[in-house]
Short mmCIF file of C-alpha atoms in Angstrom, two decimals:
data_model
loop_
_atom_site.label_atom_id
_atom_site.label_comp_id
_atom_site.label_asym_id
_atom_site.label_seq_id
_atom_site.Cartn_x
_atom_site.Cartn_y
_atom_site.Cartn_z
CA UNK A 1 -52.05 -6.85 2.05
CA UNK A 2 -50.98 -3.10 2.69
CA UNK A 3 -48.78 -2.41 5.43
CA UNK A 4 -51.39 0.66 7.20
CA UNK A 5 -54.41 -2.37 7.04
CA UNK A 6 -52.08 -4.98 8.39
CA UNK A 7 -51.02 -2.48 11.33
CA UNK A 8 -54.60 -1.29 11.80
CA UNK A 9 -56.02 -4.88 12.20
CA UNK A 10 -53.81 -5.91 14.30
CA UNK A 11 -53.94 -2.58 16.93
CA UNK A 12 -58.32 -3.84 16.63
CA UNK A 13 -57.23 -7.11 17.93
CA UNK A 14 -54.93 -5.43 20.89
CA UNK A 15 -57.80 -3.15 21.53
CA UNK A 16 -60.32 -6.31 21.99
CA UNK A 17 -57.60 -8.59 24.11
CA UNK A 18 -57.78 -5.46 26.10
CA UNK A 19 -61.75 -5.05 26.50
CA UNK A 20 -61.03 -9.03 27.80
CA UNK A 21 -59.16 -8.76 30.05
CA UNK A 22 -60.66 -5.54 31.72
CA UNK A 23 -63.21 -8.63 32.61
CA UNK A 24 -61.09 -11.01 34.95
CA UNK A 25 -62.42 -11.30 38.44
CA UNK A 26 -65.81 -9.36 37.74
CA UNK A 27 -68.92 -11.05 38.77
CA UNK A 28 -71.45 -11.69 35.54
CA UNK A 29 -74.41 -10.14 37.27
CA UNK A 30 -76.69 -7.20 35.42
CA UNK A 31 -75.38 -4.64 37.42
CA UNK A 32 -71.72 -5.59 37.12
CA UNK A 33 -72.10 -5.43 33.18
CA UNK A 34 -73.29 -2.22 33.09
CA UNK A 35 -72.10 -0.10 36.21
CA UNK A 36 -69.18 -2.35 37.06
CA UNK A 37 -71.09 -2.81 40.91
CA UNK A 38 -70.49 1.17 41.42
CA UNK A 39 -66.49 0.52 42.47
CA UNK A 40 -64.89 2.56 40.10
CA UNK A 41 -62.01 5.29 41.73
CA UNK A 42 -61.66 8.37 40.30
CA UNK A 43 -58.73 7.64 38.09
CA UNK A 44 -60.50 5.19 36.15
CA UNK A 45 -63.65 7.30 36.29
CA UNK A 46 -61.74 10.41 34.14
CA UNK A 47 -60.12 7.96 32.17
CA UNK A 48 -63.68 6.60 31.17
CA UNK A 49 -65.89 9.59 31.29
CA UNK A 50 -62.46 11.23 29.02
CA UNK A 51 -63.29 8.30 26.83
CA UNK A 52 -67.03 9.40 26.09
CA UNK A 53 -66.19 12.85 25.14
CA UNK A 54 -63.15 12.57 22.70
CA UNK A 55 -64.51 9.93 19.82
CA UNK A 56 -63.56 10.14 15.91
CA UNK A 57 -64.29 13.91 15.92
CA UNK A 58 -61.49 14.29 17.90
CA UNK A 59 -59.41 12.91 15.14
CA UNK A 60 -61.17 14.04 12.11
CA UNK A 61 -64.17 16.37 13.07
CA UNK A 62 -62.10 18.77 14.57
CA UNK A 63 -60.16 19.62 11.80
CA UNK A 64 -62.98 20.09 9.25
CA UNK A 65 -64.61 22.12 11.56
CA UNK A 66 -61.53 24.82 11.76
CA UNK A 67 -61.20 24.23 7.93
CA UNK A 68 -64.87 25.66 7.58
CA UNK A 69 -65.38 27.90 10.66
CA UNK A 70 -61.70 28.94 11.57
CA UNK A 71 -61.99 30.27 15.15
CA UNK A 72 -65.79 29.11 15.56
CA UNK A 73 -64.71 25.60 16.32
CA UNK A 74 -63.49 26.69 19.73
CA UNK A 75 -67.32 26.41 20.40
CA UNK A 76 -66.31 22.53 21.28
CA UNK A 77 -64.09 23.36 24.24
CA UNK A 78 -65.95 26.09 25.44
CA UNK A 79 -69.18 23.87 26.16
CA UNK A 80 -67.09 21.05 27.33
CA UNK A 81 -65.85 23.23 30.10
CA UNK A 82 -69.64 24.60 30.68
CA UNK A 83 -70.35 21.06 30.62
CA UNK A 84 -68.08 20.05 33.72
CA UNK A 85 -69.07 23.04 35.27
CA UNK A 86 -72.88 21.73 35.51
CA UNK A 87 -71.57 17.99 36.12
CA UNK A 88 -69.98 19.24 39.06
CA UNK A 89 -73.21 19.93 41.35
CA UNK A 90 -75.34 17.97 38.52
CA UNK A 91 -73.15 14.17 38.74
CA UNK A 92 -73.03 13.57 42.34
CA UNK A 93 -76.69 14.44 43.04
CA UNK A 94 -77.77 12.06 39.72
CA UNK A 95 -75.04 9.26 41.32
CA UNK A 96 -76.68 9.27 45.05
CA UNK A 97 -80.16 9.35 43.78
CA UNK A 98 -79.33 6.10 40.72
CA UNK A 99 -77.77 4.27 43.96
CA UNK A 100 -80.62 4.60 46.16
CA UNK A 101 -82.90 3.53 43.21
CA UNK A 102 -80.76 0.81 41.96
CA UNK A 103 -81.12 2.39 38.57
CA UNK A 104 -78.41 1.65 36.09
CA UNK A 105 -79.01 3.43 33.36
CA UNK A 106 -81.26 7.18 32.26
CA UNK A 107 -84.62 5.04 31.43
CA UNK A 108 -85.09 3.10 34.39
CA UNK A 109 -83.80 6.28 36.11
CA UNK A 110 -86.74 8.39 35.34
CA UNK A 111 -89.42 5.32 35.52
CA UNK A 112 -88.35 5.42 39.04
CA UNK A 113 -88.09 8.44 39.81
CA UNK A 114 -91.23 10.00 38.65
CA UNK A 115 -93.17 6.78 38.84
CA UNK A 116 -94.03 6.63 35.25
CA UNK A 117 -93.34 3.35 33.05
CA UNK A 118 -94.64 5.86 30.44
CA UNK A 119 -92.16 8.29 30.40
CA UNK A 120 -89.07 5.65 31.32
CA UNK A 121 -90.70 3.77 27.80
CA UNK A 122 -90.30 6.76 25.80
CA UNK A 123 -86.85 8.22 27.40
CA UNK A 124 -85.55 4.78 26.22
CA UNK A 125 -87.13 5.06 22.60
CA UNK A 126 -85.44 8.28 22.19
CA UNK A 127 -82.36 7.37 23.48
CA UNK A 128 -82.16 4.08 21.14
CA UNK A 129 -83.56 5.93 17.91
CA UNK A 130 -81.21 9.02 18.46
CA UNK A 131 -78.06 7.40 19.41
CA UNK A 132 -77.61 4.41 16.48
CA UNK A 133 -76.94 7.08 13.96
CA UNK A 134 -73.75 8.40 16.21
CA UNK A 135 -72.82 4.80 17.11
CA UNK A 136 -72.89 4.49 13.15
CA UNK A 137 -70.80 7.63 12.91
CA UNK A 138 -68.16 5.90 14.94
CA UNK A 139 -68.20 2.60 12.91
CA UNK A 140 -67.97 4.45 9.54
CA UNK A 141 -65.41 6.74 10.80
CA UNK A 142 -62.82 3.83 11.50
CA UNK A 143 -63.75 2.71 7.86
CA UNK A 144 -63.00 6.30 6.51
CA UNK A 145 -59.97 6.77 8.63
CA UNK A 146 -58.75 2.75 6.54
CA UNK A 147 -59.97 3.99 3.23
CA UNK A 148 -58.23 8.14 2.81
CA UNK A 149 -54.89 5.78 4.52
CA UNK A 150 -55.02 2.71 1.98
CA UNK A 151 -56.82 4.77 -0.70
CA UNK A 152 -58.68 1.23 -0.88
CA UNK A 153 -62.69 0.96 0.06
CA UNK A 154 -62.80 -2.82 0.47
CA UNK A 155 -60.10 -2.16 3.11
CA UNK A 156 -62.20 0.04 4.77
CA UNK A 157 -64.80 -2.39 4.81
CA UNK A 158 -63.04 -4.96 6.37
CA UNK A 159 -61.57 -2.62 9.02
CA UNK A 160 -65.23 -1.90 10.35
CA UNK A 161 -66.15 -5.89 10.04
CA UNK A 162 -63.49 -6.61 12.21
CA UNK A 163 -63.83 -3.57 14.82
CA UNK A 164 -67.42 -4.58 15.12
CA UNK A 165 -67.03 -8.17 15.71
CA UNK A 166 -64.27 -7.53 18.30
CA UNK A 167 -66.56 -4.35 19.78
CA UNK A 168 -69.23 -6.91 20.44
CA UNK A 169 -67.63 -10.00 21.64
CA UNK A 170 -66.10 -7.60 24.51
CA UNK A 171 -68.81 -5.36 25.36
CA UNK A 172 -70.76 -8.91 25.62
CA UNK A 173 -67.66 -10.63 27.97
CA UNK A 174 -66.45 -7.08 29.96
CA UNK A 175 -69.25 -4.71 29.70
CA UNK A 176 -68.36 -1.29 31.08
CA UNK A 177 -65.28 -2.72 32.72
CA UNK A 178 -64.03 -3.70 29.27
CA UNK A 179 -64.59 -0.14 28.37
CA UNK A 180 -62.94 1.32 30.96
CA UNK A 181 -59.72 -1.14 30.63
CA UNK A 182 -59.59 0.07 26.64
CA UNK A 183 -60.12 3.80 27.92
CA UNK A 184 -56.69 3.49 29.53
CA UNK A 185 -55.26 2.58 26.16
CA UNK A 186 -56.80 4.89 23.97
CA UNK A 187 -56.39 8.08 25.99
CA UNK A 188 -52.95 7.15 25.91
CA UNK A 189 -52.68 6.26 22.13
CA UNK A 190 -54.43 9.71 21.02
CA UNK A 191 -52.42 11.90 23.24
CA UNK A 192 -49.24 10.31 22.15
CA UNK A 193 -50.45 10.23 18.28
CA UNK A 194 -51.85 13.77 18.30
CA UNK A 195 -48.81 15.26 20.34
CA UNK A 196 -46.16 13.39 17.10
CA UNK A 197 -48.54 14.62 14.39
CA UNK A 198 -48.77 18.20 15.40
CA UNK A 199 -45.27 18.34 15.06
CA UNK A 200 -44.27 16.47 12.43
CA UNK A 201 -47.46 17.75 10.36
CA UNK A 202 -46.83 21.85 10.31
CA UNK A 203 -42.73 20.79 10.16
CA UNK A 204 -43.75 19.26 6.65
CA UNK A 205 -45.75 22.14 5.79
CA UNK A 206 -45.23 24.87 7.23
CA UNK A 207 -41.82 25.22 9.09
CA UNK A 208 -43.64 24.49 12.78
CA UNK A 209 -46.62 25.73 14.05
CA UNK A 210 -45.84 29.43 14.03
CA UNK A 211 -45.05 29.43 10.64
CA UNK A 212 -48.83 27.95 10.15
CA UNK A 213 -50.46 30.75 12.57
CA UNK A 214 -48.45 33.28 10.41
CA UNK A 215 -49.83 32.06 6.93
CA UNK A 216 -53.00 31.63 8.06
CA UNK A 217 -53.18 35.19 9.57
CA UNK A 218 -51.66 36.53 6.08
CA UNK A 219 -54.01 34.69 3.56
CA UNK A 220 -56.87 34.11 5.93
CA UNK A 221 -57.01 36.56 8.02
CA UNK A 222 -61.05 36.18 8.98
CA UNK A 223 -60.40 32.50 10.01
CA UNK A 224 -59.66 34.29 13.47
CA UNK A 225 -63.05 36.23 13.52
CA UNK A 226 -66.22 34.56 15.06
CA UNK A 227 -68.73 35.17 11.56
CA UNK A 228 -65.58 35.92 9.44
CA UNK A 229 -66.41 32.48 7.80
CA UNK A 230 -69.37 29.86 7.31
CA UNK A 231 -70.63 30.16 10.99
CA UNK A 232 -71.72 33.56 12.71
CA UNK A 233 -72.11 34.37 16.39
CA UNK A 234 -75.62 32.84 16.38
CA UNK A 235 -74.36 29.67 15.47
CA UNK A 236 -72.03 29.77 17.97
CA UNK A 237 -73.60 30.33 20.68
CA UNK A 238 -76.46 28.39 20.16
CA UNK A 239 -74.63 25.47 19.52
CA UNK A 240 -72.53 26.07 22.97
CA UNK A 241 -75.77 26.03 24.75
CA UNK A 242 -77.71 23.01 23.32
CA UNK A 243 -74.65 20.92 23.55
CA UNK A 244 -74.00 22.24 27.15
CA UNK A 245 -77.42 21.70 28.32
CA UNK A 246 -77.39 18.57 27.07
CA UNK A 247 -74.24 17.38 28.11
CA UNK A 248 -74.74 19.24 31.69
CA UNK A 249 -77.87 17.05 32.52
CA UNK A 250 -76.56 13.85 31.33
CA UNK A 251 -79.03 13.24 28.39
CA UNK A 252 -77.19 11.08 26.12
CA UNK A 253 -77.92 7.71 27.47
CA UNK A 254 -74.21 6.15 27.57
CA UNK A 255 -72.70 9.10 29.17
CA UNK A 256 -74.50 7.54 32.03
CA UNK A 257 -71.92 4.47 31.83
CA UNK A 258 -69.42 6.99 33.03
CA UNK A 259 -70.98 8.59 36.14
CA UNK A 260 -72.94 5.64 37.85
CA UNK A 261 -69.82 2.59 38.09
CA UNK A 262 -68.37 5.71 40.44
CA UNK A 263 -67.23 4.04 44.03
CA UNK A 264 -68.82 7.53 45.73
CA UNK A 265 -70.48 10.83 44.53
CA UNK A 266 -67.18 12.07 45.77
CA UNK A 267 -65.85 10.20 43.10
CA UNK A 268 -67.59 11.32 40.29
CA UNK A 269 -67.21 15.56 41.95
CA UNK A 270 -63.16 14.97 42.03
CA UNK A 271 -63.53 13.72 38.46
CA UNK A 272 -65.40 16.59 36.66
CA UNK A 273 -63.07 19.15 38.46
CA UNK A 274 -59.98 17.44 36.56
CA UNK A 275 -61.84 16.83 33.10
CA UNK A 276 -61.38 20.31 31.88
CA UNK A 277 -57.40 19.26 31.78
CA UNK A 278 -58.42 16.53 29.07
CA UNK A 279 -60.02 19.54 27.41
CA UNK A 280 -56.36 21.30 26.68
CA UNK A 281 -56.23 17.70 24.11
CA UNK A 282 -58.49 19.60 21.82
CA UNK A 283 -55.96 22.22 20.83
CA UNK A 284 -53.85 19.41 19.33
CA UNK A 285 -56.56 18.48 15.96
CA UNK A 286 -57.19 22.27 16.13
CA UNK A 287 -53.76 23.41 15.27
CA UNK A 288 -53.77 20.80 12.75
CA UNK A 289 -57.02 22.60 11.48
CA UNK A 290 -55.01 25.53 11.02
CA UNK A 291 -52.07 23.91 9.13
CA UNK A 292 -54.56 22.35 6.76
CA UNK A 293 -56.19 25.79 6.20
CA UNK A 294 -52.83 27.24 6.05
CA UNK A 295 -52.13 25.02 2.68
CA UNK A 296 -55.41 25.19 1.90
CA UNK A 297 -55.85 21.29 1.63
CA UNK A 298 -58.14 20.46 -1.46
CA UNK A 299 -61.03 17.51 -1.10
CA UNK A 300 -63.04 16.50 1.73
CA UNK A 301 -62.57 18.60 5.28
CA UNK A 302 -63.71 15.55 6.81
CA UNK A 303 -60.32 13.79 4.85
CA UNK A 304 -58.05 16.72 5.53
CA UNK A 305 -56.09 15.35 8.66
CA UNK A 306 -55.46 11.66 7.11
CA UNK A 307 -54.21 13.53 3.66
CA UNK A 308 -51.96 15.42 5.45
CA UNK A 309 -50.36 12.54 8.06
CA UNK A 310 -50.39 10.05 4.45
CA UNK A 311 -48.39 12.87 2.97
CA UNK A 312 -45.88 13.63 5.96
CA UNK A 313 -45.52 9.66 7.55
CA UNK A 314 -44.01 6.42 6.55
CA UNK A 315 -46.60 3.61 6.06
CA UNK A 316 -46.06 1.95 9.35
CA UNK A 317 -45.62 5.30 11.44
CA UNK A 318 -49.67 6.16 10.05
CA UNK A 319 -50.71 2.55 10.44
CA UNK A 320 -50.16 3.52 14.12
CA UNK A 321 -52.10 6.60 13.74
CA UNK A 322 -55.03 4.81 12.16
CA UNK A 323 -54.59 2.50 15.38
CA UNK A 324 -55.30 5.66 17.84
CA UNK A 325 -58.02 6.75 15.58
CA UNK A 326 -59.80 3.32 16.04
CA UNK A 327 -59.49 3.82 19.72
CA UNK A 328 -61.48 6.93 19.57
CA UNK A 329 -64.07 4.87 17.74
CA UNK A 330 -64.26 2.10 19.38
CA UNK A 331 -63.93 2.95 23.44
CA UNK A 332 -67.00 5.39 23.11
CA UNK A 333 -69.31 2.93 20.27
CA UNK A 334 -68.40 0.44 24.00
CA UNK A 335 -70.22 3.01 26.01
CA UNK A 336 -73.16 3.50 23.33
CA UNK A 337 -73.71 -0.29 23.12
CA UNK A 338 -73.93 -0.72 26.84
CA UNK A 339 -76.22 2.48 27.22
CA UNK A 340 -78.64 1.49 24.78
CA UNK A 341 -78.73 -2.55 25.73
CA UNK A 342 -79.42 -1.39 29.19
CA UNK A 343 -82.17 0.28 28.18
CA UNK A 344 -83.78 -2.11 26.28
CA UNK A 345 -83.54 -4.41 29.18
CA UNK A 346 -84.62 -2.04 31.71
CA UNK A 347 -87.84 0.04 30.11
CA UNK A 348 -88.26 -1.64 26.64
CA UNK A 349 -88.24 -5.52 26.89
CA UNK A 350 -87.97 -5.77 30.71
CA UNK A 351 -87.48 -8.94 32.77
CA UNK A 352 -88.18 -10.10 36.28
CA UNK A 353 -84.77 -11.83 36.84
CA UNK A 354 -81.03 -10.76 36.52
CA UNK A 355 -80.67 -13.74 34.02
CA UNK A 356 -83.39 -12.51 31.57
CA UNK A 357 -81.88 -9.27 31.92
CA UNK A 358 -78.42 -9.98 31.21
CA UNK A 359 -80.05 -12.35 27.97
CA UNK A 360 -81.67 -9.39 26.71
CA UNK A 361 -79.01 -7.03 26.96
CA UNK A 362 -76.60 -9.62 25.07
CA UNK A 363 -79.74 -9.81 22.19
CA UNK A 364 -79.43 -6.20 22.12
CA UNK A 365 -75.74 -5.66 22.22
CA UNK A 366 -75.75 -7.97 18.99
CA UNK A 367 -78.73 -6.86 17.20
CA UNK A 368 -77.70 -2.81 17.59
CA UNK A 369 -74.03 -4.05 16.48
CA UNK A 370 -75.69 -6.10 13.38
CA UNK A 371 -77.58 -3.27 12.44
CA UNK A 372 -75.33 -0.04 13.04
CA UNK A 373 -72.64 -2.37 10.88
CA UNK A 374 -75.06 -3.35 7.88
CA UNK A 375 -76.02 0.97 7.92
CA UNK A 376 -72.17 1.62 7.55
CA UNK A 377 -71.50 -0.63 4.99
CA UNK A 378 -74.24 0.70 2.77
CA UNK A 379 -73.69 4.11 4.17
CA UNK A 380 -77.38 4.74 4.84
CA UNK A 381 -78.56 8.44 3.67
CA UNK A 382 -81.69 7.84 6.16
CA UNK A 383 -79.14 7.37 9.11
CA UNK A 384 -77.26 10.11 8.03
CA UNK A 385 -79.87 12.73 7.89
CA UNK A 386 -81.21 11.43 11.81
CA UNK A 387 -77.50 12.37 12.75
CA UNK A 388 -78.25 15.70 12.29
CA UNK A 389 -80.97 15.00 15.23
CA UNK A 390 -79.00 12.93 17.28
CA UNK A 391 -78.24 15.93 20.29
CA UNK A 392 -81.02 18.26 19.51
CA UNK A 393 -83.38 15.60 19.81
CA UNK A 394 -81.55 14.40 22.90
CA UNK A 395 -81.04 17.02 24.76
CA UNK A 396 -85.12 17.39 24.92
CA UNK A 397 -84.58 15.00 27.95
CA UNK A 398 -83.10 17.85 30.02
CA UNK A 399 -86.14 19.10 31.96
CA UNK A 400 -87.09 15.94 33.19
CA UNK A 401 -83.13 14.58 34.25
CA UNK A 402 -83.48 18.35 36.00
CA UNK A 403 -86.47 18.26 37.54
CA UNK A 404 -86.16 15.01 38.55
CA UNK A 405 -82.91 15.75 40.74
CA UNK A 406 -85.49 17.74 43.05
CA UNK A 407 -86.72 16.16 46.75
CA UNK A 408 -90.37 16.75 45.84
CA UNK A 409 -90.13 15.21 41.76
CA UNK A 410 -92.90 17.07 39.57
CA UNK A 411 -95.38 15.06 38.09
CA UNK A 412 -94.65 12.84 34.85
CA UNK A 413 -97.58 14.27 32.60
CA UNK A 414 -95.97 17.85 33.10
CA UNK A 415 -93.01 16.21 31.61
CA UNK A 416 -94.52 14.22 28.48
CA UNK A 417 -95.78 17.25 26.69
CA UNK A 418 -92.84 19.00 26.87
CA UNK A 419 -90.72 16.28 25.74
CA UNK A 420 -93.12 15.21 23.07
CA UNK A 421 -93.80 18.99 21.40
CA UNK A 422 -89.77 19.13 22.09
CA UNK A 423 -88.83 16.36 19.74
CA UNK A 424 -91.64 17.05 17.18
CA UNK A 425 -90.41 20.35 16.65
CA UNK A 426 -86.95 19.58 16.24
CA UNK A 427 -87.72 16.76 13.28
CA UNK A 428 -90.23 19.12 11.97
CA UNK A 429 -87.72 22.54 11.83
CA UNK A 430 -84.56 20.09 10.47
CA UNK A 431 -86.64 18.25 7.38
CA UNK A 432 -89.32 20.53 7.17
CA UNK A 433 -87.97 23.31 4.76
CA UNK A 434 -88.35 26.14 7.43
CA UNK A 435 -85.74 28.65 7.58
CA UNK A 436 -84.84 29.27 10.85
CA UNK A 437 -81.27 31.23 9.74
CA UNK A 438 -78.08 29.68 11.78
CA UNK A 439 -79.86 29.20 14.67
CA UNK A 440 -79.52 25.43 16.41
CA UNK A 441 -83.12 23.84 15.80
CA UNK A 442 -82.86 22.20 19.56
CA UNK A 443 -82.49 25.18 21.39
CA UNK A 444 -85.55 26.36 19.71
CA UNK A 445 -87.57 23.63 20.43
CA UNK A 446 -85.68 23.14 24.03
CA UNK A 447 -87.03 27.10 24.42
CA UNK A 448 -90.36 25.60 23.95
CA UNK A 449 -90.30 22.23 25.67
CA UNK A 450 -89.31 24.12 28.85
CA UNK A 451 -92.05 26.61 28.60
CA UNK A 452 -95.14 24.11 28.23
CA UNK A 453 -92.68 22.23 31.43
CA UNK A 454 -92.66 24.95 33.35
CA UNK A 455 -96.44 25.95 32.84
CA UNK A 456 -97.69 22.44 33.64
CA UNK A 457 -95.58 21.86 36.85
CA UNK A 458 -97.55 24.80 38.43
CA UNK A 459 -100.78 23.26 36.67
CA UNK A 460 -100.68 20.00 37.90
CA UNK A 461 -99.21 19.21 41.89
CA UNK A 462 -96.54 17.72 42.61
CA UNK A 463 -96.03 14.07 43.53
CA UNK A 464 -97.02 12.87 47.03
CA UNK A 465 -93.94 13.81 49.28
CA UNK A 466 -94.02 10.56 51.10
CA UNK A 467 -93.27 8.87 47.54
CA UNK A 468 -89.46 10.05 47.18
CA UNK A 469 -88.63 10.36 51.28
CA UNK A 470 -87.26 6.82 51.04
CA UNK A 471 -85.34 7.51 47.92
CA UNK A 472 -84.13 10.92 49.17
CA UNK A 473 -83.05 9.88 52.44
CA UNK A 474 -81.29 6.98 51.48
CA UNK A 475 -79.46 9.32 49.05
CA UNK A 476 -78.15 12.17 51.15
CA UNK A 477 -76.64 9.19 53.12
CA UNK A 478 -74.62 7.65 50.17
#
């Protein structure tokens, strides 16, 4: 068996005995599983919420991105930064109001809060139908990461047989607090793997990194110039404000998993104030986006960091590379499984009892695994293609997680419209042949959602203000 697969499996085993153990001592209630019972500090909270944000596109997205956009893929830690901005007066508010309501997750969040089993039901369809395909994104990227390293596909799929086994047995036994114990490690692993390969990586090629910054600026000179390569200013912008919308207001259902097990809202305000720091992390893959545009690396963008470290490392040395890379993969696909089986139990298939709930949340843990793991393995083009909707689609959730952080909460049918019209369009502009230039289909169609929003929450009144004084109260006490 080759040395990188026999190193890789046994850093996925490591990385599950982990996810165990961040179990011992928890209680095996519903709550426990999925918000750890609200006693996380604020260390473990930026460890965790750090784990959402940097996945396998840390590892290889970044790097294709700079290898087709040059300067343009700053975009990604420009709206990370807006995003902790907003999450700053956004997280606490969302954590005092989800404590007061006992909510757990966004779906049951929003059936409370408005009152609506309606719109909870459909917050939790979206959430379920648009995540899988990025959950699948972080299965197949452990298999590619095997595959460019072993140059062997049948080692790639074993790689993502084993990750997913291991990813559900300990999301099933830890839950969030599983996560957050493999967050540790993998922040750890990727800042320590990075850090080696963008040294070692422009030494091999380059002579250091100012020798790749000094190629680069001779031979590709518009790689520094916003629109000086495949994406303009439009793109760029656009994309900075539907991913910092989105991201602000907490759409993505598993980024929930890392504000609500906070111990106080204090908690979760000290923590966005010292995210940005992770941010600085992103400079790392850039850089090494740069050296692979500075020798114009041949093949697949998406391949273009694992070609390079194959090239430049010693079989065991990358083996350990490919470990860090399955981190990234497999802390955030923990947060996505917990997200979406808490929804299903919550809004979906909901139960009277905490037993029936924690049974249905273990059904859906292995059925989501099951499926996301058959997709990767055949590589589903259908999957794919809904990728492309995954945070435009999303990030139509936006008005109502905004509105409904407001004393007096609006109304749910001035919400459904919106969020209905908001989705539509943004399947219909991505498959429907309409050329709508560079522009980011979901901030067109988040342009309109909030328009028909806005005009029905002067239409139609607002909720009864007795119906949220209990909730409200109770949460400027928390």
């Amino acid at each position: 068996m080759n040395t990188v697969l026999v190193v890789t499996i046994i850093g996925l085993i490591v990385i599950g005995l982990i996810g165990f153990l961040g179990s011992r001592g928890a209680s095996r209630s519903a709550s426990e599983w999925s918000v750890g019972g609200r006693s996380f500090p604020t260390w473990t909270m930026w460890f965790l919420q750090a784990g959402e944000i940097f996945t396998t596109f840390t590892f290889l997205g970044m790097v294709s991105l700079v290898l087709a956009g040059g300067v343009a893929a700053m975009y990604v830690p420009i709206y990370l930064v807006c995003i902790h901005l907003m999450l700053f007066f956004v997280g606490p508010r969302l954590w005092r109001i989800s404590k007061a309501q006992g909510s757990v997750g966004q779906a049951d969040f929003l059936t409370t809060r408005y009152g609506s089993r309606t719109l909870g039901w459909l917050s939790g369809l979206i959430g379920v139908v648009f995540l899988i395909p990025y959950l699948q994104l972080q299965v197949e990227g452990m298999g590619i990461m095997v595959q460019l390293a072993t140059g062997d596909a049948t080692s790639a799929n074993l790689s993502m047989i084993v990750g997913v086994v291991i990813l559900v047995a300990f999301v099933l036994r830890a839950g969030v607090r599983g996560q957050a114990a493999t967050a540790y490690f993998k922040d750890f692993a990727v800042l320590v793997a990075l850090t080696f390969l963008v040294i070692v990586i422009p030494l091999h090629f380059t002579d250091g990194i100012a020798g790749t910054f000094d190629q680069v600026l001779t031979t590709r000179p518009e790689a520094f110039v916003i629109g000086g390569t495949t994406f303009d200013l439009t793109w760029f912008m656009t994309s900075v404000a539907i991913s910092a919308i989105g991201g602000g207001f907490i759409t993505t259902p598993h980024t929930w998993q890392a504000v609500l097990p906070a111990n106080s809202a204090r908690a979760v305000r000290r923590n966005t104030a010292m995210l940005p720091l992770f941010t600085l992390m992103l400079t790392l893959p850039t850089i090494l986006g740069f050296t692979a545009l500075a020798i114009d690396q041949p093949g697949d963008p998406s391949a273009a960091l694992l070609t390079m470290a194959r090239d430049a490392l010693p079989d065991w040395a990358l083996g350990l590379v490919i470990i860090a890379g399955a981190a990234t993969a497999m802390v955030p696909a923990a947060g996505m499984l917990i997200g979406m089986s808490t929804m299903v139990a919550s809004t979906l298939v909901p139960t009277r009892t905490d037993r029936g709930m924690v049974r249905v949340r273990q059904c859906a843990v292995v059925l989501i695994g099951l499926l996301t793991l058959a997709s990767a393995l055949r590589g589903s083009d259908l999957l794919a293609e809904l990728l492309l909707l995954t945070f435009s689609g999303l990030a139509q959730l936006a008005p109502a997680n905004a509105l409904a952080m407001l004393k007096r909460p609006v109304r749910a049918a001035a919400i459904l419209p919106g969020l209905l019209i908001g989705v539509a369009i943004v399947a219909w502009l991505q498959f429907g042949g309409l050329d709508v230039g560079t522009w980011n289909v979901g901030i067109i169609a988040l342009a309109i959602n909030v328009t028909i929003t806005a005009l029905l929450c002067v239409l139609i009144p607002r909720r009864n203000p007795n119906v949220a004084t209990t909730t409200d109260s109770e949460a400027t006490r928390v």
